[in-house]
């Protein structure tokens, strides 16, 4: 395969690239040799995850990467932990028995090398956002789209045989440098699945940028996300999304203050309206 390298248990055929067979303790990956210098792009991945395992007796999943490192095997779905860049995880097995998420589960993570993916919690502490998607053992084609444009990361799925994209993740404030590499990896442990990549297609998006962006060296940007709150503040929601964590004392105080101000405003407005009605009634006598 020109322009591509692969490692581990990866098997290349004329129809697909199998990152792992349906066997235990396998890992494999495939990486493009050419760094991406596009500031705005969209990646379409045609994939298939399938195997003989029944419900919750299969794993572990597949990962899509846009990272500085390449061809480095590791514990995160067959690739390196503490990476630099973006990862999209298609996790098919719930390691956290206490989770309320519905699996398979798709999540996004941006890392500057300082974060570690926690398999025991299915990456919950470093997850930016995610959604559930019934993508395993389907008899039809399954697709994933990852779009990055002007600091906005969007992930969409087409796994229901409807030939239409369904929103999964939408995050603003994402900063990714240029010059990183695209790749895909998968891993199995005590449970297993076939993880196949059928195609990966990258498209350039023609987007206007502010004039000041022309002076930025995009290869020197550190991967980061500007969030109003840390992903660690998130807790599970059975819908597959996030809701805020428990209210702190400071948040409770602000809510009570806002409620009190609202009551005062309503009281003042009510008093003014009542007084005007009284004056209007007097004029009719």
Short mmCIF file of C-alpha atoms in Angstrom, two decimals:
data_model
loop_
_atom_site.label_atom_id
_atom_site.label_comp_id
_atom_site.label_asym_id
_atom_site.label_seq_id
_atom_site.Cartn_x
_atom_site.Cartn_y
_atom_site.Cartn_z
CA UNK A 1 0.00 0.00 0.00
CA UNK A 2 1.66 3.25 -1.10
CA UNK A 3 1.86 6.07 1.45
CA UNK A 4 0.73 3.78 4.30
CA UNK A 5 2.59 1.84 6.98
CA UNK A 6 1.15 -0.76 9.31
CA UNK A 7 2.14 -2.59 12.48
CA UNK A 8 1.15 -5.52 14.67
CA UNK A 9 -1.54 -7.94 13.60
CA UNK A 10 -2.70 -5.75 10.68
CA UNK A 11 -3.58 -7.73 7.57
CA UNK A 12 -3.98 -6.01 4.19
CA UNK A 13 -6.40 -7.45 1.61
CA UNK A 14 -7.83 -6.13 -1.64
CA UNK A 15 -11.16 -5.36 0.09
CA UNK A 16 -10.18 -4.07 3.52
CA UNK A 17 -7.43 -3.63 6.10
CA UNK A 18 -8.02 -5.83 9.14
CA UNK A 19 -6.41 -4.23 12.18
CA UNK A 20 -7.19 -7.20 14.41
CA UNK A 21 -8.73 -10.60 13.75
CA UNK A 22 -11.41 -12.00 16.05
CA UNK A 23 -8.74 -13.38 18.38
CA UNK A 24 -7.58 -12.47 21.88
CA UNK A 25 -4.64 -10.18 22.73
CA UNK A 26 -4.11 -8.69 19.29
CA UNK A 27 -3.36 -5.12 18.27
CA UNK A 28 -2.68 -3.47 14.96
CA UNK A 29 -2.55 -0.06 13.31
CA UNK A 30 -2.22 1.68 9.98
CA UNK A 31 -0.69 5.13 9.48
CA UNK A 32 -0.32 7.52 6.59
CA UNK A 33 3.26 8.57 5.82
CA UNK A 34 2.37 12.10 4.69
CA UNK A 35 1.74 14.77 7.35
CA UNK A 36 -1.41 16.85 6.93
CA UNK A 37 -0.86 20.58 6.49
CA UNK A 38 -4.52 21.45 5.93
CA UNK A 39 -6.02 23.84 8.45
CA UNK A 40 -9.58 22.74 7.66
CA UNK A 41 -10.37 19.16 6.76
CA UNK A 42 -12.93 16.38 6.87
CA UNK A 43 -12.11 12.69 7.22
CA UNK A 44 -14.54 9.99 6.08
CA UNK A 45 -13.93 6.47 7.38
CA UNK A 46 -15.69 3.37 6.08
CA UNK A 47 -15.25 0.68 8.72
CA UNK A 48 -16.69 -2.60 9.98
CA UNK A 49 -16.54 -4.04 13.50
CA UNK A 50 -17.86 -7.57 13.71
CA UNK A 51 -17.30 -10.91 15.37
CA UNK A 52 -18.77 -14.03 16.90
CA UNK A 53 -19.09 -12.60 20.42
CA UNK A 54 -22.55 -11.94 21.77
CA UNK A 55 -23.66 -8.90 23.78
CA UNK A 56 -20.86 -7.57 26.04
CA UNK A 57 -18.65 -10.51 25.07
CA UNK A 58 -16.59 -8.69 22.46
CA UNK A 59 -14.00 -5.94 22.37
CA UNK A 60 -12.19 -3.77 22.69
CA UNK A 61 -12.70 -1.25 19.92
CA UNK A 62 -11.15 0.97 17.29
CA UNK A 63 -9.47 4.39 17.39
CA UNK A 64 -8.94 7.05 14.75
CA UNK A 65 -5.95 9.33 15.20
CA UNK A 66 -4.58 12.70 14.12
CA UNK A 67 -1.35 12.82 16.09
CA UNK A 68 2.28 13.83 16.11
CA UNK A 69 3.36 10.25 16.84
CA UNK A 70 2.84 7.35 14.44
CA UNK A 71 3.60 3.62 14.33
CA UNK A 72 3.98 3.45 18.11
CA UNK A 73 2.11 0.48 19.62
CA UNK A 74 0.59 0.98 23.04
CA UNK A 75 -2.28 0.26 25.43
CA UNK A 76 -4.87 2.67 23.96
CA UNK A 77 -6.70 0.58 21.40
CA UNK A 78 -3.39 -0.66 20.07
CA UNK A 79 -1.61 2.69 20.03
CA UNK A 80 0.42 5.04 22.24
CA UNK A 81 -0.85 6.64 25.44
CA UNK A 82 0.07 10.27 26.34
CA UNK A 83 -0.12 11.19 22.66
CA UNK A 84 -0.11 14.65 21.09
CA UNK A 85 -3.19 15.42 19.01
CA UNK A 86 -6.71 14.12 18.50
CA UNK A 87 -8.23 10.68 19.06
CA UNK A 88 -11.72 9.42 18.27
CA UNK A 89 -12.52 6.19 20.12
CA UNK A 90 -15.12 3.65 19.00
CA UNK A 91 -15.34 1.69 22.23
CA UNK A 92 -17.37 -1.51 22.08
CA UNK A 93 -16.90 -2.88 25.60
CA UNK A 94 -17.83 -1.22 28.95
CA UNK A 95 -14.94 -1.73 31.36
CA UNK A 96 -16.59 0.44 34.02
CA UNK A 97 -19.35 -1.72 35.47
CA UNK A 98 -20.94 1.30 37.13
CA UNK A 99 -21.42 3.24 33.90
CA UNK A 100 -24.87 4.08 32.60
CA UNK A 101 -23.65 4.56 29.05
CA UNK A 102 -24.94 2.43 26.21
CA UNK A 103 -22.17 0.72 24.25
CA UNK A 104 -20.76 0.88 21.60
CA UNK A 105 -19.78 4.40 22.55
CA UNK A 106 -17.92 7.04 20.49
CA UNK A 107 -15.84 9.67 22.28
CA UNK A 108 -13.27 12.37 21.49
CA UNK A 109 -10.05 13.26 23.30
CA UNK A 110 -7.48 16.01 22.66
CA UNK A 111 -4.10 15.57 24.31
CA UNK A 112 -0.89 17.59 24.60
CA UNK A 113 1.02 14.58 25.92
CA UNK A 114 0.14 15.20 29.58
CA UNK A 115 -3.06 13.12 29.76
CA UNK A 116 -3.41 9.37 30.12
CA UNK A 117 -6.37 7.38 28.83
CA UNK A 118 -8.01 5.41 31.65
CA UNK A 119 -9.35 2.13 30.25
CA UNK A 120 -10.92 1.15 33.58
CA UNK A 121 -13.25 4.17 33.29
CA UNK A 122 -13.60 3.95 29.48
CA UNK A 123 -11.73 7.26 29.14
CA UNK A 124 -14.44 9.20 30.98
CA UNK A 125 -12.04 11.58 32.78
CA UNK A 126 -10.43 12.82 29.56
CA UNK A 127 -13.45 12.64 27.26
CA UNK A 128 -14.63 15.90 25.69
CA UNK A 129 -17.97 14.58 24.45
CA UNK A 130 -19.48 11.41 23.09
CA UNK A 131 -22.53 9.45 21.95
CA UNK A 132 -23.81 5.91 21.71
CA UNK A 133 -23.98 4.28 18.27
CA UNK A 134 -25.14 0.82 17.27
CA UNK A 135 -22.23 0.18 14.92
CA UNK A 136 -21.22 -3.43 15.57
CA UNK A 137 -22.26 -6.53 13.59
CA UNK A 138 -24.31 -4.57 11.10
CA UNK A 139 -25.27 -6.10 7.76
CA UNK A 140 -24.93 -2.75 6.03
CA UNK A 141 -22.06 -0.29 5.56
CA UNK A 142 -21.00 1.84 8.53
CA UNK A 143 -19.29 5.23 8.26
CA UNK A 144 -17.81 7.91 10.51
CA UNK A 145 -16.99 11.51 9.58
CA UNK A 146 -14.60 13.76 11.51
CA UNK A 147 -14.62 17.44 10.57
CA UNK A 148 -12.21 20.07 11.87
CA UNK A 149 -12.73 23.66 10.76
CA UNK A 150 -11.95 27.01 12.38
CA UNK A 151 -11.47 25.48 15.80
CA UNK A 152 -14.65 23.39 15.71
CA UNK A 153 -14.57 19.60 15.95
CA UNK A 154 -17.58 17.68 14.64
CA UNK A 155 -18.08 13.93 14.56
CA UNK A 156 -20.96 12.37 12.63
CA UNK A 157 -22.10 8.80 12.06
CA UNK A 158 -23.89 6.95 9.29
CA UNK A 159 -24.50 3.52 10.81
CA UNK A 160 -28.26 3.10 10.37
CA UNK A 161 -28.31 2.41 6.60
CA UNK A 162 -30.08 5.71 5.96
CA UNK A 163 -27.34 7.28 3.82
CA UNK A 164 -27.37 10.39 5.99
CA UNK A 165 -25.11 11.83 8.67
CA UNK A 166 -26.21 11.90 12.29
CA UNK A 167 -24.56 14.32 14.72
CA UNK A 168 -22.56 12.74 17.52
CA UNK A 169 -20.02 15.30 18.76
CA UNK A 170 -19.79 19.06 18.25
CA UNK A 171 -17.13 20.99 20.19
CA UNK A 172 -15.88 24.55 19.71
CA UNK A 173 -12.56 25.91 20.95
CA UNK A 174 -10.42 23.04 19.68
CA UNK A 175 -6.88 23.89 18.62
CA UNK A 176 -5.00 21.34 16.49
CA UNK A 177 -1.69 21.98 14.77
CA UNK A 178 -0.90 21.11 11.19
CA UNK A 179 1.78 18.60 10.27
CA UNK A 180 0.34 15.64 12.20
CA UNK A 181 -0.46 12.17 10.83
CA UNK A 182 -3.72 10.30 10.31
CA UNK A 183 -4.00 6.72 11.44
CA UNK A 184 -6.27 4.00 12.80
CA UNK A 185 -5.65 1.30 15.37
CA UNK A 186 -7.51 -1.42 17.25
CA UNK A 187 -6.89 -3.81 20.09
CA UNK A 188 -8.36 -6.92 21.68
CA UNK A 189 -7.84 -8.37 25.15
CA UNK A 190 -9.66 -11.25 26.78
CA UNK A 191 -12.50 -10.45 24.37
CA UNK A 192 -12.12 -9.89 20.66
CA UNK A 193 -13.60 -8.70 17.36
CA UNK A 194 -12.61 -8.15 13.75
CA UNK A 195 -11.78 -4.45 13.30
CA UNK A 196 -11.70 -3.57 9.60
CA UNK A 197 -10.92 -0.33 7.78
CA UNK A 198 -12.43 -0.35 4.31
CA UNK A 199 -11.49 3.19 3.31
CA UNK A 200 -10.20 6.48 4.73
CA UNK A 201 -10.76 9.61 2.64
CA UNK A 202 -9.54 13.09 3.51
CA UNK A 203 -11.15 16.23 2.06
CA UNK A 204 -9.93 19.82 2.18
CA UNK A 205 -12.51 22.35 3.33
CA UNK A 206 -12.40 25.75 1.68
CA UNK A 207 -12.99 28.13 4.59
CA UNK A 208 -12.15 31.81 5.02
CA UNK A 209 -9.97 32.65 8.01
CA UNK A 210 -9.38 36.01 9.73
CA UNK A 211 -6.44 38.04 8.40
CA UNK A 212 -4.52 37.59 11.66
CA UNK A 213 -4.48 33.81 11.10
CA UNK A 214 -2.04 34.33 8.23
CA UNK A 215 0.72 35.20 10.69
CA UNK A 216 0.22 32.08 12.82
CA UNK A 217 2.63 29.19 12.52
CA UNK A 218 0.09 26.36 12.70
CA UNK A 219 2.79 23.72 13.07
CA UNK A 220 3.78 25.20 16.45
CA UNK A 221 0.31 25.19 18.03
CA UNK A 222 -0.14 22.95 21.07
CA UNK A 223 -3.20 20.66 20.97
CA UNK A 224 -5.73 22.05 23.42
CA UNK A 225 -9.41 22.75 24.02
CA UNK A 226 -10.90 25.88 25.55
CA UNK A 227 -13.66 24.55 27.80
CA UNK A 228 -15.89 26.35 30.29
CA UNK A 229 -15.41 23.36 32.58
CA UNK A 230 -13.08 20.42 32.79
CA UNK A 231 -14.15 17.07 31.30
CA UNK A 232 -13.51 15.66 34.79
CA UNK A 233 -16.57 17.60 36.01
CA UNK A 234 -18.79 15.53 33.74
CA UNK A 235 -20.83 12.55 34.83
CA UNK A 236 -22.62 9.92 32.82
CA UNK A 237 -26.04 10.39 31.31
CA UNK A 238 -27.94 7.31 30.09
CA UNK A 239 -28.60 9.14 26.82
CA UNK A 240 -24.89 9.00 26.02
CA UNK A 241 -24.37 12.71 26.54
CA UNK A 242 -23.04 14.67 29.48
CA UNK A 243 -24.75 16.59 32.20
CA UNK A 244 -23.07 18.79 34.77
CA UNK A 245 -21.79 17.35 38.03
CA UNK A 246 -23.30 18.09 41.46
CA UNK A 247 -23.81 21.75 42.36
CA UNK A 248 -21.18 23.26 44.60
CA UNK A 249 -21.95 25.74 47.41
CA UNK A 250 -20.90 28.67 45.25
CA UNK A 251 -23.22 27.58 42.43
CA UNK A 252 -26.11 27.15 44.87
CA UNK A 253 -25.51 30.67 46.24
CA UNK A 254 -25.54 32.17 42.72
CA UNK A 255 -28.73 30.32 41.83
CA UNK A 256 -30.45 31.52 45.02
CA UNK A 257 -29.26 35.09 44.42
CA UNK A 258 -30.61 35.05 40.86
CA UNK A 259 -33.91 33.61 42.09
CA UNK A 260 -34.20 36.34 44.76
CA UNK A 261 -33.48 39.11 42.26
CA UNK A 262 -36.08 37.61 39.93
CA UNK A 263 -38.68 37.63 42.71
CA UNK A 264 -37.91 41.28 43.56
CA UNK A 265 -38.19 42.34 39.92
CA UNK A 266 -41.52 40.51 39.54
CA UNK A 267 -42.82 42.12 42.74
CA UNK A 268 -41.86 45.64 41.60
CA UNK A 269 -43.41 45.12 38.16
CA UNK A 270 -46.55 43.68 39.74
CA UNK A 271 -46.87 46.65 42.11
CA UNK A 272 -46.52 49.16 39.27
CA UNK A 273 -49.13 47.38 37.16
CA UNK A 274 -51.52 47.15 40.13
CA UNK A 275 -51.13 50.87 40.92
CA UNK A 276 -51.86 51.86 37.30
CA UNK A 277 -54.99 49.72 37.26
CA UNK A 278 -56.17 51.35 40.49
CA UNK A 279 -55.68 54.81 39.03
CA UNK A 280 -57.52 53.78 35.85
CA UNK A 281 -60.45 52.41 37.85
CA UNK A 282 -60.75 55.68 39.85
CA UNK A 283 -61.18 57.65 36.62
CA UNK A 284 -64.25 55.57 35.72
CA UNK A 285 -66.19 56.50 38.91
#
